[in-house]
PDB file of C-alpha atoms in Angstrom:
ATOM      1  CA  UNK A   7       0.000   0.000   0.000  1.00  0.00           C
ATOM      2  CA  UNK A   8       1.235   3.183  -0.784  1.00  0.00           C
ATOM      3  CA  UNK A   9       1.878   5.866   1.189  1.00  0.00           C
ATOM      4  CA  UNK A  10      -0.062   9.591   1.383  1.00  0.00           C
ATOM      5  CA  UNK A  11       1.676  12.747   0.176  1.00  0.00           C
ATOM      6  CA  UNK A  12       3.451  14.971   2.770  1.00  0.00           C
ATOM      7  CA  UNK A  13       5.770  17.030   2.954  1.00  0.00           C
ATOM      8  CA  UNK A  14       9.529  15.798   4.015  1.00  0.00           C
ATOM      9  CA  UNK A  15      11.458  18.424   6.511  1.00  0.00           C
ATOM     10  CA  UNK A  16      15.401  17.215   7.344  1.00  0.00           C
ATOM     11  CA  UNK A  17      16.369  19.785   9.500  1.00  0.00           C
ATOM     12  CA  UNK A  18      20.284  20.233  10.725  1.00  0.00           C
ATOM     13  CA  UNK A  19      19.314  21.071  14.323  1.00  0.00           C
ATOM     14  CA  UNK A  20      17.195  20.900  17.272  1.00  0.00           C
ATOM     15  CA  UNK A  21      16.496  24.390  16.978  1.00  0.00           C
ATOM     16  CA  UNK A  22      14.991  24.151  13.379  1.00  0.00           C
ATOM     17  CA  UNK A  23      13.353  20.841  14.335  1.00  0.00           C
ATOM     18  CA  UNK A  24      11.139  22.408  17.012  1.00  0.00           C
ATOM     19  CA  UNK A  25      10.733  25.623  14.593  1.00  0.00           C
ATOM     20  CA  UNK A  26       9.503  23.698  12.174  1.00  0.00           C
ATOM     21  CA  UNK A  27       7.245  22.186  14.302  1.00  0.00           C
ATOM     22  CA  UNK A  28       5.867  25.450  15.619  1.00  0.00           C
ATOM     23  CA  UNK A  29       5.177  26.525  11.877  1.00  0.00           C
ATOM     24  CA  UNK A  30       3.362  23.029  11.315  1.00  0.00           C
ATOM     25  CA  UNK A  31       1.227  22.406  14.713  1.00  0.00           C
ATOM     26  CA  UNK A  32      -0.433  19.513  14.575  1.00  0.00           C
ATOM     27  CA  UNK A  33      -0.189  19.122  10.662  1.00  0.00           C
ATOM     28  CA  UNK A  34       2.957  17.200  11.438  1.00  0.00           C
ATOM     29  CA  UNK A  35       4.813  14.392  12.239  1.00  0.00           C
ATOM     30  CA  UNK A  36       8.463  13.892  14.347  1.00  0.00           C
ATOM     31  CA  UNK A  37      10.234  10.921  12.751  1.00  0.00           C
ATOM     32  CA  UNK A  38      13.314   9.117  14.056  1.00  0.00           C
ATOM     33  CA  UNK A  39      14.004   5.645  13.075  1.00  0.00           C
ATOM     34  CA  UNK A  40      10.336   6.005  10.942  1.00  0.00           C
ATOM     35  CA  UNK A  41       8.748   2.450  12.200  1.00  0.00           C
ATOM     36  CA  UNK A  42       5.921   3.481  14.077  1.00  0.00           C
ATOM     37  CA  UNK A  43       5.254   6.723  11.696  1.00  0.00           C
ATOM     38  CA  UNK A  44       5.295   4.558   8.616  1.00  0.00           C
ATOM     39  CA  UNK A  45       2.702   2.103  10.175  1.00  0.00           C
ATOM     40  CA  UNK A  46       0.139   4.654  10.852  1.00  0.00           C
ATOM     41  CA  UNK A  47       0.830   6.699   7.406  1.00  0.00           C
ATOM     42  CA  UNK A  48       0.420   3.173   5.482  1.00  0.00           C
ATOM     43  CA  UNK A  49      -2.726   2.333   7.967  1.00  0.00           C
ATOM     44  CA  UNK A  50      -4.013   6.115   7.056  1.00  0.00           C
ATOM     45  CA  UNK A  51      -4.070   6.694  10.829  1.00  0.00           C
ATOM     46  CA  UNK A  52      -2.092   9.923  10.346  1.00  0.00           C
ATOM     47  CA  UNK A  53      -2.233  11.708   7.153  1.00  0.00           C
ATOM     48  CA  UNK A  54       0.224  14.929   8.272  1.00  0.00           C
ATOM     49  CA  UNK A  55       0.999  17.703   6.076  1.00  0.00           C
ATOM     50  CA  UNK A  56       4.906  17.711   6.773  1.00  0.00           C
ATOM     51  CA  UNK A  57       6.979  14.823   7.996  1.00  0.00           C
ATOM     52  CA  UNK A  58      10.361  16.614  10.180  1.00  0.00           C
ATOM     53  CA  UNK A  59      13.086  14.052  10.219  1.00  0.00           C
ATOM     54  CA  UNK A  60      15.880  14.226  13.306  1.00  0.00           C
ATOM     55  CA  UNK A  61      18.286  11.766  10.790  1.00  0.00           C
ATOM     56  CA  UNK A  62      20.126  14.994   9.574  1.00  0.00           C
ATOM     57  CA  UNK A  63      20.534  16.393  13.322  1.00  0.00           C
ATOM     58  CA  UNK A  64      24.545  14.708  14.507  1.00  0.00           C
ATOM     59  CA  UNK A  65      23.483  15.821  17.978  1.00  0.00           C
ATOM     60  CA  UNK A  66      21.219  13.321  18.281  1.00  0.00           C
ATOM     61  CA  UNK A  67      23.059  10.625  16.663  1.00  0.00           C
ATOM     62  CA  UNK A  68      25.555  10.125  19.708  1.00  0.00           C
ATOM     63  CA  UNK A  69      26.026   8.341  22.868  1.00  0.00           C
ATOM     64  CA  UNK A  70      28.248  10.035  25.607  1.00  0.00           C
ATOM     65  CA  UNK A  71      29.413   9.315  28.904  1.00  0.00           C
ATOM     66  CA  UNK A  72      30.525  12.284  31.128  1.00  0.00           C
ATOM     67  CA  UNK A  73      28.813  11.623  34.479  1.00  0.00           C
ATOM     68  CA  UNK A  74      25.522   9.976  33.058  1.00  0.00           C
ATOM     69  CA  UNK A  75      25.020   8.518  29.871  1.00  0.00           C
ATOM     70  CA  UNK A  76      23.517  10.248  27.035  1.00  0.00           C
ATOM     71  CA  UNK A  77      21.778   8.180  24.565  1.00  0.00           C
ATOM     72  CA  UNK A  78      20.316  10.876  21.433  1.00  0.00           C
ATOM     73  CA  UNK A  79      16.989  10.432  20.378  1.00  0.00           C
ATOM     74  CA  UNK A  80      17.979   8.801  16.977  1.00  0.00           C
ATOM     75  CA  UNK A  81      20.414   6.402  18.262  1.00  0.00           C
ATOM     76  CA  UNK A  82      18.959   2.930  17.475  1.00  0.00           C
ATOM     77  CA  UNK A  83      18.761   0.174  19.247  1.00  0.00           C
ATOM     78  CA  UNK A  84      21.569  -1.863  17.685  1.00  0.00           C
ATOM     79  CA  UNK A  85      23.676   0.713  18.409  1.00  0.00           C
ATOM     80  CA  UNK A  86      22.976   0.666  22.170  1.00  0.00           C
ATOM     81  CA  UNK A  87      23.612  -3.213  22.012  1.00  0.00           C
ATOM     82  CA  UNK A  88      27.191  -2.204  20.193  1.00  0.00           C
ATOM     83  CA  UNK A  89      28.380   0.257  22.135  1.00  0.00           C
ATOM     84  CA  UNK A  90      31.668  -0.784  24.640  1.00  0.00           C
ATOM     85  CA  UNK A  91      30.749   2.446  27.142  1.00  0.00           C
ATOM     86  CA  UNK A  92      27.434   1.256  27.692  1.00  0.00           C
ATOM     87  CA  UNK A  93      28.330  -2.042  28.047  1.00  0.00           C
ATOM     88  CA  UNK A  94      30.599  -0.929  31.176  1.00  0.00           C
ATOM     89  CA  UNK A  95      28.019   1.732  32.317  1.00  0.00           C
ATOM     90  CA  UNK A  96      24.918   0.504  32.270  1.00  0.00           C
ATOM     91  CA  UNK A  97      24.664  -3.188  30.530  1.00  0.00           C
ATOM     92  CA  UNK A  98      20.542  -3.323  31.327  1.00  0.00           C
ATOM     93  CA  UNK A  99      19.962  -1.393  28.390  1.00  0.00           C
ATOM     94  CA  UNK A 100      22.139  -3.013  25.756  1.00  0.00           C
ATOM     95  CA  UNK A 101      20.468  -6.456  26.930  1.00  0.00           C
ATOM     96  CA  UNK A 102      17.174  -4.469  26.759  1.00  0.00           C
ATOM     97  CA  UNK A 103      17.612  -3.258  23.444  1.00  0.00           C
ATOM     98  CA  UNK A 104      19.079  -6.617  22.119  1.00  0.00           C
ATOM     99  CA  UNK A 105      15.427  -7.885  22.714  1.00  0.00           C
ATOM    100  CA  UNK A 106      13.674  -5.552  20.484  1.00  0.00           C
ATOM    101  CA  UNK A 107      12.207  -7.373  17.842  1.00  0.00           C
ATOM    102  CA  UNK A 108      13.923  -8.565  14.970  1.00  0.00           C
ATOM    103  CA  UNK A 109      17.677  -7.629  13.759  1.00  0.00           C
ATOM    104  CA  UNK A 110      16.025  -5.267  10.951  1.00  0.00           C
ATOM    105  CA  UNK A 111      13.613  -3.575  13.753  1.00  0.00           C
ATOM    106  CA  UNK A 112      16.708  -2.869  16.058  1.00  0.00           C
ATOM    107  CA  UNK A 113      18.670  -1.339  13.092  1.00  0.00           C
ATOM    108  CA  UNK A 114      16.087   1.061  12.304  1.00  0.00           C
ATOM    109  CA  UNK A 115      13.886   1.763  15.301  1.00  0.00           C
ATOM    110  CA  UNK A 116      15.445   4.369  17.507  1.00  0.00           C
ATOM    111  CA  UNK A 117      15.566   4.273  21.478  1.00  0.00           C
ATOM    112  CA  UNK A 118      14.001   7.792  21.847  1.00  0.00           C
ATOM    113  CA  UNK A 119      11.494   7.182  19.285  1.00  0.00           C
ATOM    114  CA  UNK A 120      10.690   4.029  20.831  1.00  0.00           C
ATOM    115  CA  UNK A 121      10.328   6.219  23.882  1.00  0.00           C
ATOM    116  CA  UNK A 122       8.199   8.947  22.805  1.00  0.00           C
ATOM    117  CA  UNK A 123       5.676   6.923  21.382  1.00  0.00           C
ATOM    118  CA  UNK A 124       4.959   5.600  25.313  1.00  0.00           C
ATOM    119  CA  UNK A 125       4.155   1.778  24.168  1.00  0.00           C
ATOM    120  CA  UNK A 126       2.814   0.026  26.931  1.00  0.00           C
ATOM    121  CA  UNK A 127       4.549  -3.018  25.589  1.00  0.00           C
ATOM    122  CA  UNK A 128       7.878  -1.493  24.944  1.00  0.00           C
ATOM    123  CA  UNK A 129      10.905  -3.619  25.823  1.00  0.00           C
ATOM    124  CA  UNK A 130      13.508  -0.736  26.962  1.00  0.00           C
ATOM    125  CA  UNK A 131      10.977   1.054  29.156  1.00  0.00           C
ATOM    126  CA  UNK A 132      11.078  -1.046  31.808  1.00  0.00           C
ATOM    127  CA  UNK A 133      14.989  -1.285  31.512  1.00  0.00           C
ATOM    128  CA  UNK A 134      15.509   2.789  31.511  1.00  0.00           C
ATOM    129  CA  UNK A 135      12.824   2.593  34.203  1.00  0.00           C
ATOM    130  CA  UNK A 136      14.957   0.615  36.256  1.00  0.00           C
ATOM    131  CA  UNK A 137      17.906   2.265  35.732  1.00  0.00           C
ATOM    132  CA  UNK A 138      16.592   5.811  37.161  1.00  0.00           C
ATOM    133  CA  UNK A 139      16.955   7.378  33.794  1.00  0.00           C
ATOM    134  CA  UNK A 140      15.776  11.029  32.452  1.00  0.00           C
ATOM    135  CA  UNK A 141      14.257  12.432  29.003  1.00  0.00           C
ATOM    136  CA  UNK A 142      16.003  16.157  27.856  1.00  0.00           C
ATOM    137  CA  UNK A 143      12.676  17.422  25.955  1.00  0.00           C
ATOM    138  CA  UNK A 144      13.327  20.556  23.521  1.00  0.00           C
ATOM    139  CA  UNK A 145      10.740  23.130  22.980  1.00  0.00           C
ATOM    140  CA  UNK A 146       9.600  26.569  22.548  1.00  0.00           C
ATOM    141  CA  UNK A 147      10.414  27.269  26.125  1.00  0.00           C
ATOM    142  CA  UNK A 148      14.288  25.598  25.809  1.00  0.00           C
ATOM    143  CA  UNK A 149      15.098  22.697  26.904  1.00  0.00           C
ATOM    144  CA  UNK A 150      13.286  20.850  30.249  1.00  0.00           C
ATOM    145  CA  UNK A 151      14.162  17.413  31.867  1.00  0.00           C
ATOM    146  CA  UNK A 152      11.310  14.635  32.809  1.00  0.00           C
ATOM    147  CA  UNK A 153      12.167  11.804  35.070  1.00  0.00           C
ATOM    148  CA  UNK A 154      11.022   8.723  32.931  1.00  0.00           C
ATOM    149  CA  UNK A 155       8.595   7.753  35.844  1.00  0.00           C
ATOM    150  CA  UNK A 156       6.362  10.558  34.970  1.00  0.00           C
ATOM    151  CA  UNK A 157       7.291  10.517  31.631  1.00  0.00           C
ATOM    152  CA  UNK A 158       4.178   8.206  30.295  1.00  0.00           C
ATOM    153  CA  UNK A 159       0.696   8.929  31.541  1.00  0.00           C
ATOM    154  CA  UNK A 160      -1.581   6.157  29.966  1.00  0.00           C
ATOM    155  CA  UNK A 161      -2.311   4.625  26.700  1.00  0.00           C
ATOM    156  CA  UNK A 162       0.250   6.258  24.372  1.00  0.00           C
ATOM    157  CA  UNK A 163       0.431   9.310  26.143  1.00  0.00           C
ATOM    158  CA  UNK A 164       3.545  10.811  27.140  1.00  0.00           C
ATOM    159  CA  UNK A 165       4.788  13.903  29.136  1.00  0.00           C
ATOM    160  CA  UNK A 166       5.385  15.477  25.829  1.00  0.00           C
ATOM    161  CA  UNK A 167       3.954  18.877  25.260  1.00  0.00           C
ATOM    162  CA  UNK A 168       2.773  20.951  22.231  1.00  0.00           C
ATOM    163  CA  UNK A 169       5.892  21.407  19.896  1.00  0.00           C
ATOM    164  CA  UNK A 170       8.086  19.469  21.815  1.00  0.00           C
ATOM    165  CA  UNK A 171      11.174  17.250  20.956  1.00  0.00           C
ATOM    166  CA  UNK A 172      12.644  14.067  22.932  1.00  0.00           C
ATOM    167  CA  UNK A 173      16.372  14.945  22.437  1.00  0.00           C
ATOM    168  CA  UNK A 174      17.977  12.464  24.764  1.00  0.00           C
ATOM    169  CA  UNK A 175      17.872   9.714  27.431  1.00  0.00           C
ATOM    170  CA  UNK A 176      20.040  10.114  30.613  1.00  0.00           C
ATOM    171  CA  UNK A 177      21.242   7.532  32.700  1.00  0.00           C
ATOM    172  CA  UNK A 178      22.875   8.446  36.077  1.00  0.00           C
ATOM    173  CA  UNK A 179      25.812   6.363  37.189  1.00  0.00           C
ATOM    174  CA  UNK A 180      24.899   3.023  39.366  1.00  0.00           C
ATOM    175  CA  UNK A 181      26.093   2.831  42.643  1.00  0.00           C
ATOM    176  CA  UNK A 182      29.123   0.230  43.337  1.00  0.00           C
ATOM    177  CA  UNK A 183      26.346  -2.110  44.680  1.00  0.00           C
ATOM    178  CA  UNK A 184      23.830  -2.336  42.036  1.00  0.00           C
ATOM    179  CA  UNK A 185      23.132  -5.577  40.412  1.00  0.00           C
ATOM    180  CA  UNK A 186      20.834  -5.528  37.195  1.00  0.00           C
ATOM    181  CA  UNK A 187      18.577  -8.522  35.842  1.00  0.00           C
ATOM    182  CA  UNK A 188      15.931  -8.151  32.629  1.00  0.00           C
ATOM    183  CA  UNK A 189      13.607 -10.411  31.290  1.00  0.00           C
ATOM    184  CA  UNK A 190      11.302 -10.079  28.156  1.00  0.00           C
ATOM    185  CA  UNK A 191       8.877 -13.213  28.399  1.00  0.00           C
ATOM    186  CA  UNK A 192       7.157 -14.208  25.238  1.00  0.00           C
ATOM    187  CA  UNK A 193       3.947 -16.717  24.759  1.00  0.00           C
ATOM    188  CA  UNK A 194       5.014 -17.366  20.914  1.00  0.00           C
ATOM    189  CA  UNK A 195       8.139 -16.011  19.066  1.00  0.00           C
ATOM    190  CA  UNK A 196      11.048 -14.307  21.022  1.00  0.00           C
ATOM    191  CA  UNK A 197      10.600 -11.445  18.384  1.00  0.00           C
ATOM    192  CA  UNK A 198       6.967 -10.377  19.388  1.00  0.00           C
ATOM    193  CA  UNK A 199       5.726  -8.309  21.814  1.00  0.00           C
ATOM    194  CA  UNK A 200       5.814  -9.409  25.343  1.00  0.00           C
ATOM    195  CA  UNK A 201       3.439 -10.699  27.921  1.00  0.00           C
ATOM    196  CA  UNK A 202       5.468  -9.361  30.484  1.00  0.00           C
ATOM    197  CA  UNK A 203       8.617  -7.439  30.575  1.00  0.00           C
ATOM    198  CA  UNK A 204      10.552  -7.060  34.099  1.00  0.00           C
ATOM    199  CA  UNK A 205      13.936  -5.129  34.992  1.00  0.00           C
ATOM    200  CA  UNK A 206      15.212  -4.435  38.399  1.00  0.00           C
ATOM    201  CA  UNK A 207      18.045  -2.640  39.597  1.00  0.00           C
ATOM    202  CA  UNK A 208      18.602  -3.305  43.359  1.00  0.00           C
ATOM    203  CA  UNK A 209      21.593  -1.644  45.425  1.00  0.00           C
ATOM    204  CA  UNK A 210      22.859  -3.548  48.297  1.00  0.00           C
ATOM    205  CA  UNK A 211      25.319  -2.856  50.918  1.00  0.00           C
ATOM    206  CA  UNK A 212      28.298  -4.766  52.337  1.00  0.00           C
ATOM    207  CA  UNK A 213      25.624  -6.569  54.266  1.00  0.00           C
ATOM    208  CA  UNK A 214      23.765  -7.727  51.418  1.00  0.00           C
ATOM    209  CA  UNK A 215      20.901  -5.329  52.851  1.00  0.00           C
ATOM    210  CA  UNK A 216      18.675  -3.241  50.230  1.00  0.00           C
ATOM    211  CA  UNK A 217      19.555   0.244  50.186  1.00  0.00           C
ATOM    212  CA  UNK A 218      17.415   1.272  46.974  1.00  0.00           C
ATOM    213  CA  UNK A 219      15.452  -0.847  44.551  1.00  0.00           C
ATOM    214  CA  UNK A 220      13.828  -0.067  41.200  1.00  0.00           C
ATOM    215  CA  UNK A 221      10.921  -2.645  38.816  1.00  0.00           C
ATOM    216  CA  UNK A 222      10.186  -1.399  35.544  1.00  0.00           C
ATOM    217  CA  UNK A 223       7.467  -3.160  34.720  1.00  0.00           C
ATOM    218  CA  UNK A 224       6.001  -3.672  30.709  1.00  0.00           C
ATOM    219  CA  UNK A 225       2.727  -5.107  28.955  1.00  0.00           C
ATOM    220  CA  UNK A 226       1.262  -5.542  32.298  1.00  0.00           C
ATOM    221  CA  UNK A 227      -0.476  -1.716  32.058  1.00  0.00           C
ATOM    222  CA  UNK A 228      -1.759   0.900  29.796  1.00  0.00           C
ATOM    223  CA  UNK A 229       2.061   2.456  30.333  1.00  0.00           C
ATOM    224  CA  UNK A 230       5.257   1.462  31.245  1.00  0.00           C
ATOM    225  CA  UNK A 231       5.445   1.345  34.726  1.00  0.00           C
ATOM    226  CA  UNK A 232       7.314   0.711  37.983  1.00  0.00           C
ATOM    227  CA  UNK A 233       6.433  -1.671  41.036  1.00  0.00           C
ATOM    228  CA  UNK A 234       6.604   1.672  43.383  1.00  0.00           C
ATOM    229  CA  UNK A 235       5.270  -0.439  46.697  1.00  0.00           C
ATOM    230  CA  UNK A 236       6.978  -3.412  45.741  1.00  0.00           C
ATOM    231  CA  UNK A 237      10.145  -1.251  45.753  1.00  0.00           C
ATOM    232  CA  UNK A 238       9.388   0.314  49.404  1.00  0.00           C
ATOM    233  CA  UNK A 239       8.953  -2.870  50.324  1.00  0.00           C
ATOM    234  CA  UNK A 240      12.353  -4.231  49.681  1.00  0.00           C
ATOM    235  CA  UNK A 241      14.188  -0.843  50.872  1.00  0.00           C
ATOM    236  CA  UNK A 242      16.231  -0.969  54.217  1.00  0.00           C
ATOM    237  CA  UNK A 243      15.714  -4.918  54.589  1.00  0.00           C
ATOM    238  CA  UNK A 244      18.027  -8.063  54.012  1.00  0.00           C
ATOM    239  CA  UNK A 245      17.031  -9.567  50.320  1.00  0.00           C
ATOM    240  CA  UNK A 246      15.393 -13.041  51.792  1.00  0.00           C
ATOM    241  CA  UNK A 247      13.402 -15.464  49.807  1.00  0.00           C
ATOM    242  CA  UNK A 248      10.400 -14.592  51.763  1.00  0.00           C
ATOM    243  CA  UNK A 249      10.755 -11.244  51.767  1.00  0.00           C
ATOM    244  CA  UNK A 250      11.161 -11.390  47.707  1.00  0.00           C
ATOM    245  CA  UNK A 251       8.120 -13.949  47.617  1.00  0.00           C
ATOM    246  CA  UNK A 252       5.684 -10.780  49.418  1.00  0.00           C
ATOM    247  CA  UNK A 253       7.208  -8.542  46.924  1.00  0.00           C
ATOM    248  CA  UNK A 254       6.877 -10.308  43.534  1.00  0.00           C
ATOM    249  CA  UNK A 255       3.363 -10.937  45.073  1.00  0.00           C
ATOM    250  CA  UNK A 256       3.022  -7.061  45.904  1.00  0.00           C
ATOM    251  CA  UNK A 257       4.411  -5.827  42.530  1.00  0.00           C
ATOM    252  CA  UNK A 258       1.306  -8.080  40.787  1.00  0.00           C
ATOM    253  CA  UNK A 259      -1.312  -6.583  42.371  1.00  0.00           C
ATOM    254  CA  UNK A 260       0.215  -2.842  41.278  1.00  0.00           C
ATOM    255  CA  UNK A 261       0.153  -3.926  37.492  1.00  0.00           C
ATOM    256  CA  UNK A 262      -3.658  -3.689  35.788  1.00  0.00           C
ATOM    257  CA  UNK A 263      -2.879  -6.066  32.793  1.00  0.00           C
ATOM    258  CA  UNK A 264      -5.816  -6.695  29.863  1.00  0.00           C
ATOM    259  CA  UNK A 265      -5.715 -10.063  27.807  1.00  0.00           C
ATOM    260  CA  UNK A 266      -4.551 -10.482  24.168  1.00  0.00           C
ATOM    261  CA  UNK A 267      -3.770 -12.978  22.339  1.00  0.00           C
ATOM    262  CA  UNK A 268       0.014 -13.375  24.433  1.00  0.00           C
ATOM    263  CA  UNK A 269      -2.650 -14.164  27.620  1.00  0.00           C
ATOM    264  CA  UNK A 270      -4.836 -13.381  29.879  1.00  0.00           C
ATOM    265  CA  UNK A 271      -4.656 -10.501  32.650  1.00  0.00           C
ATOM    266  CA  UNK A 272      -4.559 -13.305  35.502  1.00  0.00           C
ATOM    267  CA  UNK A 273      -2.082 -14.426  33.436  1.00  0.00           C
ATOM    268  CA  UNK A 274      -0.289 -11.791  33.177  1.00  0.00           C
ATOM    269  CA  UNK A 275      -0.693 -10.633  36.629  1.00  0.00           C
ATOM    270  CA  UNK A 276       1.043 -14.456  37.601  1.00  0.00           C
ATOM    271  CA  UNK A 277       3.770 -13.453  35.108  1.00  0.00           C
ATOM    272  CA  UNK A 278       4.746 -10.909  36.906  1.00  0.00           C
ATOM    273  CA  UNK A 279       5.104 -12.449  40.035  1.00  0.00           C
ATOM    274  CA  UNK A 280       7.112 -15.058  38.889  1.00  0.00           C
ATOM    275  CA  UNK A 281       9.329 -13.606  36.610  1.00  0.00           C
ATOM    276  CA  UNK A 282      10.072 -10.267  39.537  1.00  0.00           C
ATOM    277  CA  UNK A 283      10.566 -13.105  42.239  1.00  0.00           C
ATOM    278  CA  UNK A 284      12.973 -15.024  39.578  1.00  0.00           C
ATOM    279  CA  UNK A 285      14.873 -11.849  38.869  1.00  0.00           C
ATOM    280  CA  UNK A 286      14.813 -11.039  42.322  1.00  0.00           C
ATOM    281  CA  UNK A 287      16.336 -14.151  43.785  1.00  0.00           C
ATOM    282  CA  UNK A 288      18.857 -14.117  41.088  1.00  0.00           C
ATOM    283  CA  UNK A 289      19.959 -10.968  42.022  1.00  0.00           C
ATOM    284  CA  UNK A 290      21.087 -12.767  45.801  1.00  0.00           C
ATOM    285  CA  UNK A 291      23.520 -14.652  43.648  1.00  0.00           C
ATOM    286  CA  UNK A 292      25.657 -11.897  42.699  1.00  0.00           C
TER     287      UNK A 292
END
């Protein structure tokens, strides 16, 4: 099927991007990697007047450690998976993004485009959830930073305003202590969507006590989410298998899952228990 006409915009900056979006409104589309905007031009779901590519914008293109990491909003995912510093600074989302989809998906899809269109089902939300991380959003007022927690709002929705840009991800450096697990679980092929996504990041002490725990949480709500009680739960207490059991079992009933073909919400709701107490309990070993 072919596509509708529009009008293609490759600005060289963030600046120009968010002018041109200004001029435009709501007459256009923000395209990164182009998966999800393709889909709904080819579905007729969006039939915008301009298209305003961030391809031609280097800025964005680049992953940087000084302090935090900063992934750009066009970096794809196979890039994330490639890259040495991440690897060292924050491996939970090079394993995340080496579970999106298929090889041609991860060369082309982009990990703030993936971001901005607030999936429920996304596979590095929960991962960049876990990890504390930050978007930089560009607009007509400058630039402003949302903590990723209140970043989506509910089906699709995001914390993105009127004329506004995701520019970058930001993850802040892990404490000595933190240990990182992720799990994508699947009812069919490993490329589809999940039935449950979990990441944790968990710092421990000396003692092996919690000092700070975070569970992104995806397919198991309208949005991306994290197990906030389930979290408060673990914090200030020795990890024990009991003590994980209550909060795998605590983190289920936060999640408000609806059935698909990957399962039912009961069964997506028992997914999540086991696959938080799994991660959990693996993260005692080290």
């Amino acid at each position: 099927m072919s596509l509708p006409s529009f009008e293609y915009k490759a600005p060289g900056t963030v600046e120009e991007a968010v002018a041109l979006l200004a001029e435009y409104g709501d007459d256009a589309l923000v395209v990164a990697g182009g998966l999800t905007v393709v889909i709904l031009l080819r579905e007729r779901l969006a039939r915008p007047r301009a298209l305003i590519s961030l391809s031609e914008i280097p800025e964005l293109d680049a992953i940087t450690i000084n302090g935090n990491a900063s992934i750009g909003a066009t970096v794809t995912h196979t890039q994330v998976t490639r890259s040495a510093d991440l690897a060292g600074f924050a491996p939970l989302i090079g394993e995340a993004c080496g579970r999106v989809g298929s090889p041609g998906i991860r060369n082309m899809g982009t990990l703030g485009g993936s971001v901005s269109h607030g999936d429920a089902a996304s596979d590095t939300a929960p991962a960049l959830l876990a990890l504390g991380a930050e978007a930089v959003v560009a607009g007509p007022d400058d630039l402003r930073t949302v903590p990723l927690n209140d970043f989506f709002f509910g089906v699709f929705e995001t914390a993105l305003e009127e004329g506004e840009i995701l520019t970058t991800l930001r993850i802040p450096p892990a404490s000595q202590g933190t240990r990182t697990r992720f799990k994508k679980y699947t009812c069919t092929s490993v490329e589809a969507f999940a039935a449950v996504t979990v990441a944790t990041a968990v710092d421990l002490d000396t003692d092996e006590n919690c000092i700070k725990a975070r569970i992104g949480l995806g397919s198991v709500a309208p949005k991306p989410m994290r197990a906030i009680a389930a979290e408060d739960l673990l914090c200030g207490q020795k990890l024990t298998p009991e003590l994980i059991a209550e909060a795998a079992d605590v983190a289920a009933g936060e999640t408000d899952p609806s059935s698909d073909g990957q399962g039912t919400s009961d069964y997506r709701r028992d997914m999540t228990r086991v696959w938080v107490r799994r991660l959990l309990e693996d993260t005692m070993t080290g």
